Amino acid sequence: MADHPTGGDAPLVDLRSDTVTRPTVGMRAAMAAAEVGDDVYGEDPTVNALEAEVAALFGHEAALFAPTGSMANQIALQLVVPPGDELLCDADAHVVTYEVGAAAAYGAISSRTWPAVGADLDPGVVEAMIRPDGYFAVPTRAIAVEQTHNRGGGGVIPLPTLRELRRVADTAGLALHCDGARIWHAHVADGVPLQEYGALFDTLSVCLSKGLGAPAGSLVVGSAAQITRARVLRKRMGGGMRQVGVLAAAGRYALTHHLARLADDHARAARLAEALAGSGVLAGPVRTNIVPLDLTGHRLDARALATAARAEGVLLSVLGPRTARLVTHLDLDDAAIDHASKILPHLLTP
Ligand SMILES: Cc1ncc(COP(=O)(O)O)c(C=O)c1O
């Protein structure tokens, strides 16, 4: 269990999301000690250091701190798709599911999706969807993938698939964007160096506020020219922040202290999956920190399960009438997983 200041441990085993974590004592100390300045003037030394650090991690020229992963994604999409042109992505991608129509509303971007397959992406299917430039059709300009895939049960797109997708994008002259809110988990699960992921994408968005446990903050990663433009787009969207080094310090602390430990979250998710193996509700293999549940045909639907679990001190996310999700994170220890591993199989007896 992460070390927290007074306020104590959360009373419930909260498996809804890895965004529910609270900054630890060490992280808060780093935040309190942060050197700050006005980041709209480019004068916050801690933000500047974080941006340089994250750009280097992915082998790109530059990065830009943004308040949220959604804003980082939307800035990146505006960098690679001009108004009226087209983005291709998975039907379950965060950018077209949970960003409230932002690509259309802010970027005038036309999005077209391939059927939801999570991490089981077929680059051939994507290639067949590409529309060429011309005055009568919507020209495809970019492809977005999500690594790991949130609604795809935390699945990791294999490196050879991404390489093939890069080839497809290059052949058609398209940009490739990665919604890397949880790319850290893919890096830890598959052992693929972050620079290797970085080399495959024109732009990435990466989040400090999910598994890494910072209270807020994401970055857009790209070329120096793209990030200069991204700074304008961020300001336009209302994302220019001032002495935000206090948040950047949390992010820098998270990168140092919370990256390797994601392996613990993966092991705990695997333990939950093991406990549920006999219940017939696992929606797929568990690769990272997400355990997807499919309650089709079960006597409990997702809401009924969530209500019953809450009464036993376990919180989970309802994703649809018959789909639910458990997510492990920094604020859960083995005792919490033991409790959930006892309660959930009991509730889920057929
Ligand atoms: C895959 C993915 N991308 C982007 C985001 C957006 O992050 P934020 O909530 O910071 O806007 C999330 C949030 O959970 C996510 O899961």
PDB file of C-alpha atoms in Angstrom, residues 6-225:
ATOM      1  CA  THR A   6      -2.915  11.531   7.557  1.00  0.00           C
ATOM      2  CA  GLY A   7      -6.304  10.732   6.236  1.00  0.00           C
ATOM      3  CA  GLY A   8      -5.448   7.064   6.331  1.00  0.00           C
ATOM      4  CA  ASP A   9      -6.087   4.315   3.882  1.00  0.00           C
ATOM      5  CA  ALA A  10      -9.168   4.304   1.722  1.00  0.00           C
ATOM      6  CA  PRO A  11     -11.850   2.273   3.510  1.00  0.00           C
ATOM      7  CA  LEU A  12     -12.802   0.343   0.398  1.00  0.00           C
ATOM      8  CA  VAL A  13     -10.862  -1.787  -2.049  1.00  0.00           C
ATOM      9  CA  ASP A  14     -11.222   0.580  -4.968  1.00  0.00           C
ATOM     10  CA  LEU A  15     -10.745  -1.334  -8.211  1.00  0.00           C
ATOM     11  CA  ARG A  16     -12.610   1.170 -10.393  1.00  0.00           C
ATOM     12  CA  SER A  17      -9.585   2.790 -12.003  1.00  0.00           C
ATOM     13  CA  ASP A  18      -5.887   3.519 -11.599  1.00  0.00           C
ATOM     14  CA  THR A  19      -6.797   7.217 -11.546  1.00  0.00           C
ATOM     15  CA  VAL A  20      -8.048   7.036  -7.941  1.00  0.00           C
ATOM     16  CA  THR A  21      -4.584   6.991  -6.366  1.00  0.00           C
ATOM     17  CA  ARG A  22      -3.546   9.712  -3.937  1.00  0.00           C
ATOM     18  CA  PRO A  23      -0.091  11.290  -3.913  1.00  0.00           C
ATOM     19  CA  THR A  24       2.228   9.599  -1.439  1.00  0.00           C
ATOM     20  CA  VAL A  25       4.214  11.304   1.321  1.00  0.00           C
ATOM     21  CA  GLY A  26       7.333  11.237  -0.872  1.00  0.00           C
ATOM     22  CA  MET A  27       5.474  12.656  -3.847  1.00  0.00           C
ATOM     23  CA  ARG A  28       3.951  15.438  -1.757  1.00  0.00           C
ATOM     24  CA  ALA A  29       7.403  16.332  -0.420  1.00  0.00           C
ATOM     25  CA  ALA A  30       8.700  16.569  -4.002  1.00  0.00           C
ATOM     26  CA  MET A  31       5.734  18.780  -4.908  1.00  0.00           C
ATOM     27  CA  ALA A  32       6.288  21.051  -1.916  1.00  0.00           C
ATOM     28  CA  ALA A  33       9.968  21.454  -2.772  1.00  0.00           C
ATOM     29  CA  ALA A  34       9.429  22.126  -6.488  1.00  0.00           C
ATOM     30  CA  GLU A  35      11.033  25.178  -8.049  1.00  0.00           C
ATOM     31  CA  VAL A  36       8.348  26.954 -10.055  1.00  0.00           C
ATOM     32  CA  GLY A  37       7.807  29.810 -12.501  1.00  0.00           C
ATOM     33  CA  ASP A  38       5.173  30.928 -14.990  1.00  0.00           C
ATOM     34  CA  ASP A  39       4.891  28.061 -17.476  1.00  0.00           C
ATOM     35  CA  VAL A  40       2.945  30.156 -20.016  1.00  0.00           C
ATOM     36  CA  TYR A  41       6.147  32.199 -20.260  1.00  0.00           C
ATOM     37  CA  GLY A  42       8.080  28.920 -20.457  1.00  0.00           C
ATOM     38  CA  GLU A  43       9.703  29.809 -17.122  1.00  0.00           C
ATOM     39  CA  ASP A  44       8.814  26.884 -14.898  1.00  0.00           C
ATOM     40  CA  PRO A  45      12.086  24.982 -14.449  1.00  0.00           C
ATOM     41  CA  THR A  46      10.393  21.833 -13.141  1.00  0.00           C
ATOM     42  CA  VAL A  47       7.990  21.674 -16.085  1.00  0.00           C
ATOM     43  CA  ASN A  48      10.870  22.293 -18.491  1.00  0.00           C
ATOM     44  CA  ALA A  49      12.867  19.482 -16.871  1.00  0.00           C
ATOM     45  CA  LEU A  50       9.917  17.079 -17.027  1.00  0.00           C
ATOM     46  CA  GLU A  51       9.296  17.886 -20.688  1.00  0.00           C
ATOM     47  CA  ALA A  52      12.946  17.297 -21.572  1.00  0.00           C
ATOM     48  CA  GLU A  53      13.016  14.082 -19.557  1.00  0.00           C
ATOM     49  CA  VAL A  54       9.903  12.602 -21.176  1.00  0.00           C
ATOM     50  CA  ALA A  55      10.976  13.618 -24.693  1.00  0.00           C
ATOM     51  CA  ALA A  56      14.297  11.828 -24.106  1.00  0.00           C
ATOM     52  CA  LEU A  57      12.572   8.727 -22.700  1.00  0.00           C
ATOM     53  CA  PHE A  58      10.783   8.312 -26.030  1.00  0.00           C
ATOM     54  CA  GLY A  59      13.683   9.483 -28.185  1.00  0.00           C
ATOM     55  CA  HIS A  60      11.745  12.478 -29.507  1.00  0.00           C
ATOM     56  CA  GLU A  61      12.872  16.081 -29.763  1.00  0.00           C
ATOM     57  CA  ALA A  62      10.333  17.677 -27.474  1.00  0.00           C
ATOM     58  CA  ALA A  63       7.336  17.252 -25.193  1.00  0.00           C
ATOM     59  CA  LEU A  64       4.618  19.493 -23.770  1.00  0.00           C
ATOM     60  CA  PHE A  65       2.982  19.232 -20.353  1.00  0.00           C
ATOM     61  CA  ALA A  66      -0.831  19.212 -20.487  1.00  0.00           C
ATOM     62  CA  PRO A  67      -3.395  19.053 -17.712  1.00  0.00           C
ATOM     63  CA  THR A  68      -5.065  15.835 -18.908  1.00  0.00           C
ATOM     64  CA  GLY A  69      -4.626  12.883 -21.201  1.00  0.00           C
ATOM     65  CA  SER A  70      -7.680  13.953 -23.146  1.00  0.00           C
ATOM     66  CA  MET A  71      -6.164  17.356 -23.886  1.00  0.00           C
ATOM     67  CA  ALA A  72      -2.824  15.775 -24.780  1.00  0.00           C
ATOM     68  CA  ASN A  73      -4.590  13.431 -27.217  1.00  0.00           C
ATOM     69  CA  GLN A  74      -6.630  16.207 -28.768  1.00  0.00           C
ATOM     70  CA  ILE A  75      -3.625  18.493 -29.214  1.00  0.00           C
ATOM     71  CA  ALA A  76      -1.770  15.634 -30.903  1.00  0.00           C
ATOM     72  CA  LEU A  77      -4.710  14.827 -33.187  1.00  0.00           C
ATOM     73  CA  GLN A  78      -4.913  18.478 -34.258  1.00  0.00           C
ATOM     74  CA  LEU A  79      -1.207  18.322 -35.055  1.00  0.00           C
ATOM     75  CA  VAL A  80      -1.628  15.406 -37.447  1.00  0.00           C
ATOM     76  CA  VAL A  81      -5.129  15.831 -38.930  1.00  0.00           C
ATOM     77  CA  PRO A  82      -6.194  19.131 -40.557  1.00  0.00           C
ATOM     78  CA  PRO A  83      -9.823  20.282 -40.158  1.00  0.00           C
ATOM     79  CA  GLY A  84     -12.217  18.214 -42.286  1.00  0.00           C
ATOM     80  CA  ASP A  85      -9.774  15.366 -42.800  1.00  0.00           C
ATOM     81  CA  GLU A  86      -9.854  11.914 -41.319  1.00  0.00           C
ATOM     82  CA  LEU A  87      -8.519   9.934 -38.381  1.00  0.00           C
ATOM     83  CA  LEU A  88      -8.774   6.123 -38.241  1.00  0.00           C
ATOM     84  CA  CYS A  89      -8.958   4.326 -34.895  1.00  0.00           C
ATOM     85  CA  ASP A  90     -10.522   1.434 -33.001  1.00  0.00           C
ATOM     86  CA  ALA A  91     -14.268   1.794 -32.292  1.00  0.00           C
ATOM     87  CA  ASP A  92     -13.483   1.458 -28.577  1.00  0.00           C
ATOM     88  CA  ALA A  93     -10.590   3.939 -28.588  1.00  0.00           C
ATOM     89  CA  HIS A  94     -10.586   6.473 -25.759  1.00  0.00           C
ATOM     90  CA  VAL A  95     -10.292   9.306 -28.308  1.00  0.00           C
ATOM     91  CA  VAL A  96     -13.714   8.482 -29.793  1.00  0.00           C
ATOM     92  CA  THR A  97     -15.400   7.009 -26.712  1.00  0.00           C
ATOM     93  CA  TYR A  98     -14.535   9.106 -23.673  1.00  0.00           C
ATOM     94  CA  GLU A  99     -13.369  12.483 -25.017  1.00  0.00           C
ATOM     95  CA  VAL A 100     -16.880  13.843 -25.529  1.00  0.00           C
ATOM     96  CA  GLY A 101     -16.569  14.448 -29.263  1.00  0.00           C
ATOM     97  CA  ALA A 102     -13.505  16.678 -28.836  1.00  0.00           C
ATOM     98  CA  ALA A 103     -11.851  15.690 -32.123  1.00  0.00           C
ATOM     99  CA  ALA A 104     -14.931  16.919 -33.995  1.00  0.00           C
ATOM    100  CA  ALA A 105     -15.718  19.858 -31.709  1.00  0.00           C
ATOM    101  CA  TYR A 106     -12.199  21.323 -31.431  1.00  0.00           C
ATOM    102  CA  GLY A 107     -10.317  19.943 -34.416  1.00  0.00           C
ATOM    103  CA  ALA A 108     -13.168  19.539 -36.957  1.00  0.00           C
ATOM    104  CA  ILE A 109     -11.686  16.078 -37.414  1.00  0.00           C
ATOM    105  CA  SER A 110     -13.706  13.343 -39.083  1.00  0.00           C
ATOM    106  CA  SER A 111     -13.158  10.037 -37.259  1.00  0.00           C
ATOM    107  CA  ARG A 112     -13.778   6.596 -38.789  1.00  0.00           C
ATOM    108  CA  THR A 113     -13.355   3.453 -36.774  1.00  0.00           C
ATOM    109  CA  TRP A 114     -12.464  -0.166 -37.334  1.00  0.00           C
ATOM    110  CA  PRO A 115     -14.545  -2.692 -35.348  1.00  0.00           C
ATOM    111  CA  ALA A 116     -13.431  -2.829 -31.707  1.00  0.00           C
ATOM    112  CA  VAL A 117     -10.643  -5.379 -31.367  1.00  0.00           C
ATOM    113  CA  GLY A 118      -8.615  -3.962 -28.494  1.00  0.00           C
ATOM    114  CA  ALA A 119      -4.988  -4.983 -28.846  1.00  0.00           C
ATOM    115  CA  ASP A 120      -5.760  -7.636 -31.510  1.00  0.00           C
ATOM    116  CA  LEU A 121      -5.223  -5.131 -34.253  1.00  0.00           C
ATOM    117  CA  ASP A 122      -4.964  -6.276 -37.884  1.00  0.00           C
ATOM    118  CA  PRO A 123      -2.914  -3.721 -39.876  1.00  0.00           C
ATOM    119  CA  GLY A 124      -4.395  -5.172 -43.085  1.00  0.00           C
ATOM    120  CA  VAL A 125      -7.894  -4.141 -41.973  1.00  0.00           C
ATOM    121  CA  VAL A 126      -6.627  -0.626 -41.242  1.00  0.00           C
ATOM    122  CA  GLU A 127      -4.807  -0.433 -44.588  1.00  0.00           C
ATOM    123  CA  ALA A 128      -7.994  -1.341 -46.459  1.00  0.00           C
ATOM    124  CA  MET A 129      -9.827   1.585 -44.834  1.00  0.00           C
ATOM    125  CA  ILE A 130      -7.419   4.296 -45.968  1.00  0.00           C
ATOM    126  CA  ARG A 131      -8.920   6.883 -48.301  1.00  0.00           C
ATOM    127  CA  PRO A 132      -6.591   8.732 -50.631  1.00  0.00           C
ATOM    128  CA  ASP A 133      -6.303  12.453 -51.085  1.00  0.00           C
ATOM    129  CA  GLY A 134      -8.816  13.996 -53.499  1.00  0.00           C
ATOM    130  CA  TYR A 135     -11.591  16.532 -53.633  1.00  0.00           C
ATOM    131  CA  PHE A 136     -14.555  14.137 -53.380  1.00  0.00           C
ATOM    132  CA  ALA A 137     -13.740  11.917 -50.399  1.00  0.00           C
ATOM    133  CA  VAL A 138     -12.508  12.527 -46.862  1.00  0.00           C
ATOM    134  CA  PRO A 139      -8.739  12.004 -47.038  1.00  0.00           C
ATOM    135  CA  THR A 140      -7.233   9.881 -44.288  1.00  0.00           C
ATOM    136  CA  ARG A 141      -4.373  11.707 -42.538  1.00  0.00           C
ATOM    137  CA  ALA A 142      -3.614   9.691 -39.424  1.00  0.00           C
ATOM    138  CA  ILE A 143      -4.090   6.434 -37.545  1.00  0.00           C
ATOM    139  CA  ALA A 144      -4.392   6.353 -33.758  1.00  0.00           C
ATOM    140  CA  VAL A 145      -3.774   3.337 -31.556  1.00  0.00           C
ATOM    141  CA  GLU A 146      -4.065   2.921 -27.799  1.00  0.00           C
ATOM    142  CA  GLN A 147      -1.260   1.235 -25.853  1.00  0.00           C
ATOM    143  CA  THR A 148      -2.329  -0.367 -23.557  1.00  0.00           C
ATOM    144  CA  HIS A 149      -5.937  -0.599 -24.673  1.00  0.00           C
ATOM    145  CA  ASN A 150      -8.281   0.543 -21.924  1.00  0.00           C
ATOM    146  CA  ARG A 151     -11.625  -0.874 -23.115  1.00  0.00           C
ATOM    147  CA  GLY A 152      -9.625  -3.689 -24.669  1.00  0.00           C
ATOM    148  CA  GLY A 153      -8.918  -5.047 -21.156  1.00  0.00           C
ATOM    149  CA  GLY A 154      -5.449  -3.541 -20.795  1.00  0.00           C
ATOM    150  CA  GLY A 155      -4.231  -5.521 -23.800  1.00  0.00           C
ATOM    151  CA  VAL A 156      -0.792  -4.802 -25.244  1.00  0.00           C
ATOM    152  CA  ILE A 157      -0.460  -4.393 -29.014  1.00  0.00           C
ATOM    153  CA  PRO A 158       2.532  -6.572 -29.963  1.00  0.00           C
ATOM    154  CA  LEU A 159       5.608  -4.816 -31.310  1.00  0.00           C
ATOM    155  CA  PRO A 160       5.529  -6.626 -34.721  1.00  0.00           C
ATOM    156  CA  THR A 161       1.931  -5.425 -35.216  1.00  0.00           C
ATOM    157  CA  LEU A 162       2.967  -1.846 -34.499  1.00  0.00           C
ATOM    158  CA  ARG A 163       5.901  -2.157 -36.902  1.00  0.00           C
ATOM    159  CA  GLU A 164       3.576  -3.399 -39.622  1.00  0.00           C
ATOM    160  CA  LEU A 165       1.172  -0.532 -38.900  1.00  0.00           C
ATOM    161  CA  ARG A 166       4.098   1.899 -39.221  1.00  0.00           C
ATOM    162  CA  ARG A 167       4.826   0.397 -42.642  1.00  0.00           C
ATOM    163  CA  VAL A 168       1.159   0.842 -43.621  1.00  0.00           C
ATOM    164  CA  ALA A 169       1.215   4.471 -42.458  1.00  0.00           C
ATOM    165  CA  ASP A 170       4.479   5.206 -44.274  1.00  0.00           C
ATOM    166  CA  THR A 171       3.253   3.631 -47.512  1.00  0.00           C
ATOM    167  CA  ALA A 172       0.137   5.817 -47.452  1.00  0.00           C
ATOM    168  CA  GLY A 173       1.923   8.934 -46.141  1.00  0.00           C
ATOM    169  CA  LEU A 174      -0.073   8.981 -42.894  1.00  0.00           C
ATOM    170  CA  ALA A 175       0.867   9.972 -39.365  1.00  0.00           C
ATOM    171  CA  LEU A 176       0.699   7.465 -36.517  1.00  0.00           C
ATOM    172  CA  HIS A 177      -0.440   8.651 -33.072  1.00  0.00           C
ATOM    173  CA  CYS A 178      -0.260   6.642 -29.871  1.00  0.00           C
ATOM    174  CA  ASP A 179      -2.640   7.252 -27.006  1.00  0.00           C
ATOM    175  CA  GLY A 180      -0.077   6.066 -24.503  1.00  0.00           C
ATOM    176  CA  ALA A 181      -1.955   6.861 -21.305  1.00  0.00           C
ATOM    177  CA  ARG A 182      -0.708   3.447 -20.096  1.00  0.00           C
ATOM    178  CA  ILE A 183       2.244   2.889 -22.405  1.00  0.00           C
ATOM    179  CA  TRP A 184       4.276   2.444 -19.221  1.00  0.00           C
ATOM    180  CA  HIS A 185       2.348  -0.761 -18.539  1.00  0.00           C
ATOM    181  CA  ALA A 186       3.077  -2.065 -22.041  1.00  0.00           C
ATOM    182  CA  HIS A 187       6.772  -1.271 -21.535  1.00  0.00           C
ATOM    183  CA  VAL A 188       6.819  -3.188 -18.239  1.00  0.00           C
ATOM    184  CA  ALA A 189       4.675  -6.097 -19.492  1.00  0.00           C
ATOM    185  CA  ASP A 190       6.465  -6.724 -22.798  1.00  0.00           C
ATOM    186  CA  GLY A 191       9.877  -5.287 -21.961  1.00  0.00           C
ATOM    187  CA  VAL A 192       9.819  -3.083 -25.063  1.00  0.00           C
ATOM    188  CA  PRO A 193      12.053  -0.026 -24.471  1.00  0.00           C
ATOM    189  CA  LEU A 194      10.134   3.261 -24.411  1.00  0.00           C
ATOM    190  CA  GLN A 195      12.484   4.585 -27.118  1.00  0.00           C
ATOM    191  CA  GLU A 196      11.463   1.697 -29.348  1.00  0.00           C
ATOM    192  CA  TYR A 197       7.811   2.663 -28.948  1.00  0.00           C
ATOM    193  CA  GLY A 198       8.750   6.305 -29.451  1.00  0.00           C
ATOM    194  CA  ALA A 199      10.453   5.555 -32.764  1.00  0.00           C
ATOM    195  CA  LEU A 200       7.236   4.068 -34.171  1.00  0.00           C
ATOM    196  CA  PHE A 201       4.991   7.071 -33.641  1.00  0.00           C
ATOM    197  CA  ASP A 202       4.864  10.632 -34.973  1.00  0.00           C
ATOM    198  CA  THR A 203       3.093  11.773 -31.822  1.00  0.00           C
ATOM    199  CA  LEU A 204       2.337  10.238 -28.451  1.00  0.00           C
ATOM    200  CA  SER A 205       0.301  11.288 -25.468  1.00  0.00           C
ATOM    201  CA  VAL A 206       1.426   9.801 -22.163  1.00  0.00           C
ATOM    202  CA  CYS A 207      -0.224  10.110 -18.735  1.00  0.00           C
ATOM    203  CA  LEU A 208       1.362  10.570 -15.326  1.00  0.00           C
ATOM    204  CA  SER A 209      -1.999  10.383 -13.558  1.00  0.00           C
ATOM    205  CA  LYS A 210      -2.924   6.751 -14.263  1.00  0.00           C
ATOM    206  CA  GLY A 211      -0.707   3.888 -13.107  1.00  0.00           C
ATOM    207  CA  LEU A 212       2.187   6.205 -12.263  1.00  0.00           C
ATOM    208  CA  GLY A 213       0.115   7.762  -9.500  1.00  0.00           C
ATOM    209  CA  ALA A 214       0.570  11.510 -10.012  1.00  0.00           C
ATOM    210  CA  PRO A 215      -2.487  13.641  -9.193  1.00  0.00           C
ATOM    211  CA  ALA A 216      -2.633  15.204 -12.691  1.00  0.00           C
ATOM    212  CA  GLY A 217      -0.615  15.703 -15.832  1.00  0.00           C
ATOM    213  CA  SER A 218       0.052  14.252 -19.251  1.00  0.00           C
ATOM    214  CA  LEU A 219       2.447  15.092 -22.057  1.00  0.00           C
ATOM    215  CA  VAL A 220       2.333  15.377 -25.817  1.00  0.00           C
ATOM    216  CA  VAL A 221       5.528  14.002 -27.348  1.00  0.00           C
ATOM    217  CA  GLY A 222       6.740  14.841 -30.867  1.00  0.00           C
ATOM    218  CA  SER A 223       9.170  16.832 -32.974  1.00  0.00           C
ATOM    219  CA  ALA A 224      10.368  20.308 -31.944  1.00  0.00           C
ATOM    220  CA  ALA A 225       8.216  21.902 -34.667  1.00  0.00           C
TER     221      ALA A 225
END
